[in-house]
Amino acid sequence: MTKTVTEILNTKYPLIQGPMAWLTDAKLVAAVCNAGGLGVLGTNAGQNTVTRDATENAERLRHQIHKVKKLTDKDFGVNILTASPDEKIDDDPFMKGFLDVAFEEHLKYYVVVGAPNEAVFQAIKAHDGIIIFRPMTPTIATMVQAEALGADILVATGRDEGGILPAQEYGTFTVVPTMVDAVSIPVLAAGGINDKRGVNAALALGAQGVFIGTRFLATKEAPTAENVKELMIKSTYHDLTQVSASQRSLKTGAAQKLAQDYQQNHDGPKMDEAINALGGLLPAMVKGDVNAGIITSNTGIDLIRDIPTVAELIDRLMVDYKN
Protein backbone atom coordinates (compact mmCIF):
# COMPACT_ATOMS: atom_id res chain seq x y z
CA MET A 1 0.00 0.00 0.00
CA THR A 2 1.31 3.47 -0.90
CA LYS A 3 2.18 5.58 2.11
CA THR A 4 0.38 8.87 2.67
CA VAL A 5 2.23 12.15 2.30
CA THR A 6 2.30 12.71 6.05
CA GLU A 7 3.74 9.23 6.57
CA ILE A 8 6.44 9.85 3.98
CA LEU A 9 7.30 13.30 5.35
CA ASN A 10 6.72 12.43 9.01
CA THR A 11 4.70 15.64 9.36
CA LYS A 12 1.37 16.60 10.85
CA TYR A 13 0.12 18.05 7.57
CA PRO A 14 0.65 17.18 3.87
CA LEU A 15 2.31 20.52 3.21
CA ILE A 16 5.73 21.47 1.88
CA GLN A 17 7.09 25.01 1.88
CA GLY A 18 8.62 25.78 -1.50
CA PRO A 19 12.41 26.43 -1.55
CA MET A 20 12.27 29.94 -3.00
CA ALA A 21 15.90 30.63 -3.95
CA TRP A 22 16.89 33.67 -1.84
CA LEU A 23 13.69 33.77 0.18
CA THR A 24 14.12 31.02 2.73
CA ASP A 25 16.31 30.82 5.82
CA ALA A 26 16.67 28.77 8.97
CA LYS A 27 14.04 30.79 10.83
CA LEU A 28 11.35 30.26 8.19
CA VAL A 29 12.18 26.60 7.61
CA ALA A 30 12.16 25.75 11.32
CA ALA A 31 8.87 27.61 11.80
CA VAL A 32 7.25 25.57 9.04
CA CYS A 33 8.53 22.33 10.54
CA ASN A 34 7.39 23.26 14.04
CA ALA A 35 3.93 24.13 12.70
CA GLY A 36 3.44 20.71 11.07
CA GLY A 37 4.77 21.07 7.53
CA LEU A 38 8.07 20.30 5.82
CA GLY A 39 10.34 23.33 5.62
CA VAL A 40 12.92 23.43 2.83
CA LEU A 41 16.14 25.45 2.51
CA GLY A 42 16.50 27.08 -0.91
CA THR A 43 19.66 27.44 -2.94
CA ASN A 44 20.58 30.83 -1.41
CA ALA A 45 18.92 30.32 1.96
CA GLY A 46 19.79 33.00 4.50
CA GLN A 47 22.02 34.92 2.10
CA ASN A 48 22.12 38.53 0.92
CA THR A 49 25.26 38.43 -1.22
CA VAL A 50 26.17 36.47 -4.33
CA THR A 51 28.99 33.93 -4.30
CA ARG A 52 30.37 32.25 -7.38
CA ASP A 53 32.46 29.84 -5.33
CA ALA A 54 30.87 26.41 -5.02
CA THR A 55 32.68 25.54 -1.80
CA GLU A 56 31.62 28.76 -0.11
CA ASN A 57 28.06 28.21 -1.33
CA ALA A 58 28.02 24.72 0.19
CA GLU A 59 29.39 25.96 3.50
CA ARG A 60 26.73 28.67 3.60
CA LEU A 61 24.18 25.87 3.31
CA ARG A 62 25.87 23.97 6.14
CA HIS A 63 25.63 27.07 8.35
CA GLN A 64 21.90 27.32 7.68
CA ILE A 65 21.42 23.60 8.36
CA HIS A 66 23.09 24.00 11.75
CA LYS A 67 20.85 26.98 12.54
CA VAL A 68 17.70 25.01 11.62
CA LYS A 69 18.79 22.15 13.88
CA LYS A 70 19.00 24.59 16.80
CA LEU A 71 15.47 25.82 16.14
CA THR A 72 13.61 22.53 15.60
CA ASP A 73 13.94 18.84 16.29
CA LYS A 74 11.90 18.06 13.16
CA ASP A 75 13.24 16.85 9.82
CA PHE A 76 13.56 19.44 7.05
CA GLY A 77 14.59 19.49 3.42
CA VAL A 78 17.08 21.01 1.00
CA ASN A 79 16.64 22.09 -2.62
CA ILE A 80 18.67 20.39 -5.35
CA LEU A 81 18.58 21.82 -8.90
CA THR A 82 19.13 19.47 -11.84
CA ALA A 83 19.73 20.98 -15.26
CA SER A 84 19.34 17.88 -17.44
CA PRO A 85 18.58 14.14 -17.16
CA ASP A 86 22.11 13.14 -18.18
CA GLU A 87 24.18 15.65 -16.22
CA LYS A 88 26.81 14.04 -13.99
CA ILE A 89 27.01 15.22 -10.41
CA ASP A 90 30.71 16.01 -10.72
CA ASP A 91 29.97 18.29 -13.69
CA ASP A 92 28.08 20.75 -11.49
CA PRO A 93 30.20 21.79 -8.48
CA PHE A 94 27.33 23.75 -6.94
CA MET A 95 24.96 20.78 -7.01
CA LYS A 96 27.72 18.43 -5.84
CA GLY A 97 28.56 20.75 -2.96
CA PHE A 98 24.95 20.89 -1.85
CA LEU A 99 24.56 17.12 -2.02
CA ASP A 100 27.82 16.48 -0.17
CA VAL A 101 26.88 18.83 2.67
CA ALA A 102 23.35 17.45 2.90
CA PHE A 103 24.65 13.89 3.05
CA GLU A 104 27.28 14.81 5.66
CA GLU A 105 24.60 16.49 7.76
CA HIS A 106 22.30 13.44 7.41
CA LEU A 107 19.39 15.26 5.83
CA LYS A 108 16.54 13.02 4.80
CA TYR A 109 14.43 15.16 2.44
CA TYR A 110 15.46 16.44 -0.99
CA VAL A 111 13.27 18.68 -3.13
CA VAL A 112 14.75 18.04 -6.56
CA VAL A 113 13.68 20.68 -9.08
CA GLY A 114 14.37 20.42 -12.79
CA ALA A 115 15.00 17.21 -14.72
CA PRO A 116 14.65 13.61 -13.42
CA ASN A 117 18.36 12.84 -13.20
CA GLU A 118 19.12 9.18 -12.51
CA ALA A 119 22.57 9.84 -11.02
CA VAL A 120 21.16 12.37 -8.55
CA PHE A 121 18.25 10.14 -7.62
CA GLN A 122 20.57 7.18 -7.07
CA ALA A 123 22.93 9.23 -4.90
CA ILE A 124 20.06 10.43 -2.71
CA LYS A 125 18.65 6.92 -2.39
CA ALA A 126 22.11 5.58 -1.50
CA HIS A 127 22.01 7.93 1.50
CA ASP A 128 18.47 6.81 2.48
CA GLY A 129 16.98 10.08 1.27
CA ILE A 130 13.40 10.86 0.31
CA ILE A 131 12.91 12.53 -3.09
CA ILE A 132 10.23 15.13 -3.70
CA PHE A 133 10.50 15.83 -7.43
CA ARG A 134 9.14 18.98 -9.06
CA PRO A 135 9.74 19.39 -12.79
CA MET A 136 9.88 22.99 -13.99
CA THR A 137 7.27 22.08 -16.59
CA PRO A 138 5.21 19.03 -15.58
CA THR A 139 4.44 16.50 -18.29
CA ILE A 140 3.10 12.98 -18.04
CA ALA A 141 6.32 11.55 -19.50
CA THR A 142 8.49 13.40 -16.97
CA MET A 143 6.34 12.39 -14.02
CA VAL A 144 6.27 8.73 -15.09
CA GLN A 145 10.05 8.77 -15.57
CA ALA A 146 10.63 10.31 -12.14
CA GLU A 147 8.43 7.70 -10.49
CA ALA A 148 10.36 4.93 -12.28
CA LEU A 149 13.66 6.39 -11.07
CA GLY A 150 12.54 6.32 -7.45
CA ALA A 151 10.81 9.60 -6.61
CA ASP A 152 8.67 9.32 -3.48
CA ILE A 153 6.43 12.36 -4.06
CA LEU A 154 5.78 14.40 -7.20
CA VAL A 155 4.77 18.05 -7.47
CA ALA A 156 2.41 19.22 -10.22
CA THR A 157 2.87 22.95 -10.75
CA GLY A 158 0.37 25.15 -12.54
CA ARG A 159 1.28 28.41 -14.27
CA ASP A 160 -0.58 30.18 -11.45
CA GLU A 161 2.63 29.89 -9.40
CA GLY A 162 5.23 32.52 -8.56
CA GLY A 163 8.93 32.17 -9.37
CA ILE A 164 10.02 30.52 -12.63
CA LEU A 165 6.87 29.56 -14.52
CA PRO A 166 6.19 26.32 -16.41
CA ALA A 167 6.69 26.57 -20.16
CA GLN A 168 3.14 25.51 -20.94
CA GLU A 169 -0.13 27.26 -20.15
CA TYR A 170 -1.54 24.56 -17.83
CA GLY A 171 -3.20 26.09 -14.83
CA THR A 172 -3.20 24.30 -11.48
CA PHE A 173 -6.78 23.05 -12.01
CA THR A 174 -5.71 21.43 -15.28
CA VAL A 175 -2.31 20.04 -14.44
CA VAL A 176 -3.03 18.46 -11.06
CA PRO A 177 -5.68 15.86 -12.07
CA THR A 178 -3.76 15.10 -15.26
CA MET A 179 -0.63 14.21 -13.32
CA VAL A 180 -2.51 12.43 -10.53
CA ASP A 181 -4.03 10.09 -13.11
CA ALA A 182 -0.64 9.33 -14.68
CA VAL A 183 1.26 7.99 -11.64
CA SER A 184 0.77 5.80 -8.60
CA ILE A 185 2.76 7.77 -6.01
CA PRO A 186 1.42 10.87 -4.19
CA VAL A 187 1.19 14.13 -6.11
CA LEU A 188 1.22 17.56 -4.45
CA ALA A 189 -0.43 20.60 -6.02
CA ALA A 190 1.50 23.85 -6.51
CA GLY A 191 0.50 27.18 -7.99
CA GLY A 192 -1.73 29.93 -6.64
CA ILE A 193 -2.62 28.26 -3.32
CA ASN A 194 -2.93 31.01 -0.72
CA ASP A 195 -5.79 29.99 1.58
CA LYS A 196 -7.80 27.00 2.78
CA ARG A 197 -9.99 27.11 -0.32
CA GLY A 198 -6.93 26.50 -2.48
CA VAL A 199 -5.89 23.60 -0.25
CA ASN A 200 -9.39 22.10 -0.39
CA ALA A 201 -9.52 22.50 -4.17
CA ALA A 202 -6.15 20.78 -4.57
CA LEU A 203 -7.33 17.83 -2.50
CA ALA A 204 -10.59 17.67 -4.46
CA LEU A 205 -8.57 17.48 -7.69
CA GLY A 206 -6.79 14.37 -6.39
CA ALA A 207 -3.64 15.88 -4.94
CA GLN A 208 -2.60 14.35 -1.64
CA GLY A 209 -1.12 17.59 -0.35
CA VAL A 210 0.13 21.04 -1.24
CA PHE A 211 3.44 22.69 -2.12
CA ILE A 212 3.27 26.40 -1.27
CA GLY A 213 5.77 29.17 -1.91
CA THR A 214 4.36 32.66 -2.43
CA ARG A 215 2.06 32.73 0.59
CA PHE A 216 4.98 32.10 2.93
CA LEU A 217 6.73 35.23 1.63
CA ALA A 218 4.30 37.39 3.60
CA THR A 219 4.79 35.80 7.03
CA LYS A 220 6.54 37.22 10.05
CA GLU A 221 9.38 34.68 9.91
CA ALA A 222 10.10 35.05 6.17
CA PRO A 223 13.34 36.80 5.16
CA THR A 224 11.40 38.88 2.63
CA ALA A 225 12.10 42.61 3.10
CA GLU A 226 9.45 44.17 5.33
CA ASN A 227 8.48 46.84 2.78
CA VAL A 228 7.97 44.09 0.20
CA LYS A 229 5.68 42.18 2.57
CA GLU A 230 3.63 45.36 3.02
CA LEU A 231 3.53 45.92 -0.73
CA MET A 232 2.35 42.35 -1.34
CA ILE A 233 -0.63 42.61 1.00
CA LYS A 234 -1.73 45.84 -0.70
CA SER A 235 -1.38 44.48 -4.25
CA THR A 236 -3.81 42.74 -6.58
CA TYR A 237 -3.58 40.65 -9.72
CA HIS A 238 -3.73 43.86 -11.77
CA ASP A 239 -0.46 44.99 -10.19
CA LEU A 240 1.38 42.07 -11.81
CA THR A 241 3.18 42.24 -15.14
CA GLN A 242 4.97 39.71 -17.33
CA VAL A 243 8.70 40.48 -17.44
CA SER A 244 9.78 37.45 -19.48
CA ALA A 245 8.23 34.30 -20.88
CA SER A 246 8.85 32.56 -17.55
CA GLN A 247 8.62 35.32 -14.94
CA ARG A 248 6.12 37.86 -13.65
CA SER A 249 6.55 40.64 -11.13
CA LEU A 250 4.75 43.35 -9.27
CA LYS A 251 5.09 46.61 -11.19
CA THR A 252 8.31 47.88 -9.69
CA GLY A 253 10.35 50.44 -11.59
CA ALA A 254 12.69 47.77 -12.91
CA ALA A 255 9.82 45.41 -13.70
CA GLN A 256 7.93 47.97 -15.78
CA LYS A 257 11.03 48.62 -17.89
CA LEU A 258 11.58 44.87 -18.30
CA ALA A 259 7.93 44.35 -19.23
CA GLN A 260 8.11 47.11 -21.84
CA ASP A 261 11.23 45.54 -23.35
CA TYR A 262 9.62 42.09 -23.35
CA GLN A 263 6.51 43.38 -25.12
CA GLN A 264 8.74 44.79 -27.82
CA ASN A 265 11.16 41.90 -28.34
CA HIS A 266 9.22 38.82 -27.12
CA ASP A 267 12.62 37.30 -26.33
CA GLY A 268 12.18 35.28 -23.12
CA PRO A 269 15.80 34.12 -22.69
CA LYS A 270 17.11 37.64 -23.31
CA MET A 271 14.79 39.03 -20.66
CA ASP A 272 15.77 36.31 -18.17
CA GLU A 273 19.39 37.34 -18.70
CA ALA A 274 18.43 40.96 -18.04
CA ILE A 275 16.66 39.96 -14.82
CA ASN A 276 19.69 37.96 -13.68
CA ALA A 277 21.94 40.93 -14.46
CA LEU A 278 19.85 43.02 -12.05
CA GLY A 279 20.33 40.37 -9.36
CA GLY A 280 17.10 38.42 -9.76
CA LEU A 281 15.07 38.45 -6.55
CA LEU A 282 17.93 39.74 -4.39
CA PRO A 283 17.78 43.56 -4.72
CA ALA A 284 14.05 44.06 -4.22
CA MET A 285 12.77 41.06 -2.29
CA VAL A 286 15.69 40.55 0.11
CA LYS A 287 17.32 43.98 0.32
CA GLY A 288 14.10 45.98 -0.03
CA ASP A 289 15.24 48.22 -2.89
CA VAL A 290 11.83 47.88 -4.49
CA ASN A 291 12.52 49.64 -7.78
CA ALA A 292 15.86 47.93 -8.39
CA GLY A 293 14.54 44.45 -9.17
CA ILE A 294 11.52 42.21 -9.55
CA ILE A 295 9.03 41.00 -6.93
CA THR A 296 7.64 37.62 -7.87
CA SER A 297 4.19 36.37 -6.87
CA ASN A 298 1.59 33.80 -7.80
CA THR A 299 -1.57 35.00 -9.53
CA GLY A 300 -3.62 34.73 -6.34
CA ILE A 301 -1.99 37.73 -4.67
CA ASP A 302 -5.43 39.27 -4.01
CA LEU A 303 -5.87 36.65 -1.28
CA ILE A 304 -2.71 37.70 0.59
CA ARG A 305 -4.08 40.29 2.95
CA ASP A 306 -2.01 40.11 6.14
CA ILE A 307 1.34 39.05 7.58
CA PRO A 308 0.67 36.20 10.03
CA THR A 309 3.15 33.98 11.79
CA VAL A 310 3.95 30.76 9.98
CA ALA A 311 2.04 28.81 12.63
CA GLU A 312 -1.03 31.00 12.17
CA LEU A 313 -0.87 30.63 8.40
CA ILE A 314 -0.50 26.85 8.42
CA ASP A 315 -3.34 26.53 10.92
CA ARG A 316 -5.57 28.53 8.54
CA LEU A 317 -4.45 26.64 5.44
CA MET A 318 -5.02 23.23 6.98
CA VAL A 319 -8.08 23.91 9.13
CA ASP A 320 -10.47 21.83 7.02
CA TYR A 321 -7.92 19.04 6.58
CA LYS A 322 -7.43 18.98 10.34
CA ASN A 323 -11.16 18.81 10.97
Short mmCIF file of C-alpha atoms in Angstrom, two decimals, residues 21 54 56 68 112 138 150 174 224 227 241 257 277:
data_model
loop_
_atom_site.label_atom_id
_atom_site.label_comp_id
_atom_site.label_asym_id
_atom_site.label_seq_id
_atom_site.Cartn_x
_atom_site.Cartn_y
_atom_site.Cartn_z
CA ALA A 21 15.90 30.63 -3.95
CA ALA A 54 30.87 26.41 -5.02
CA GLU A 56 31.62 28.76 -0.11
CA VAL A 68 17.70 25.01 11.62
CA VAL A 112 14.75 18.04 -6.56
CA PRO A 138 5.21 19.03 -15.58
CA GLY A 150 12.54 6.32 -7.45
CA THR A 174 -5.71 21.43 -15.28
CA THR A 224 11.40 38.88 2.63
CA ASN A 227 8.48 46.84 2.78
CA THR A 241 3.18 42.24 -15.14
CA LYS A 257 11.03 48.62 -17.89
CA ALA A 277 21.94 40.93 -14.46
#
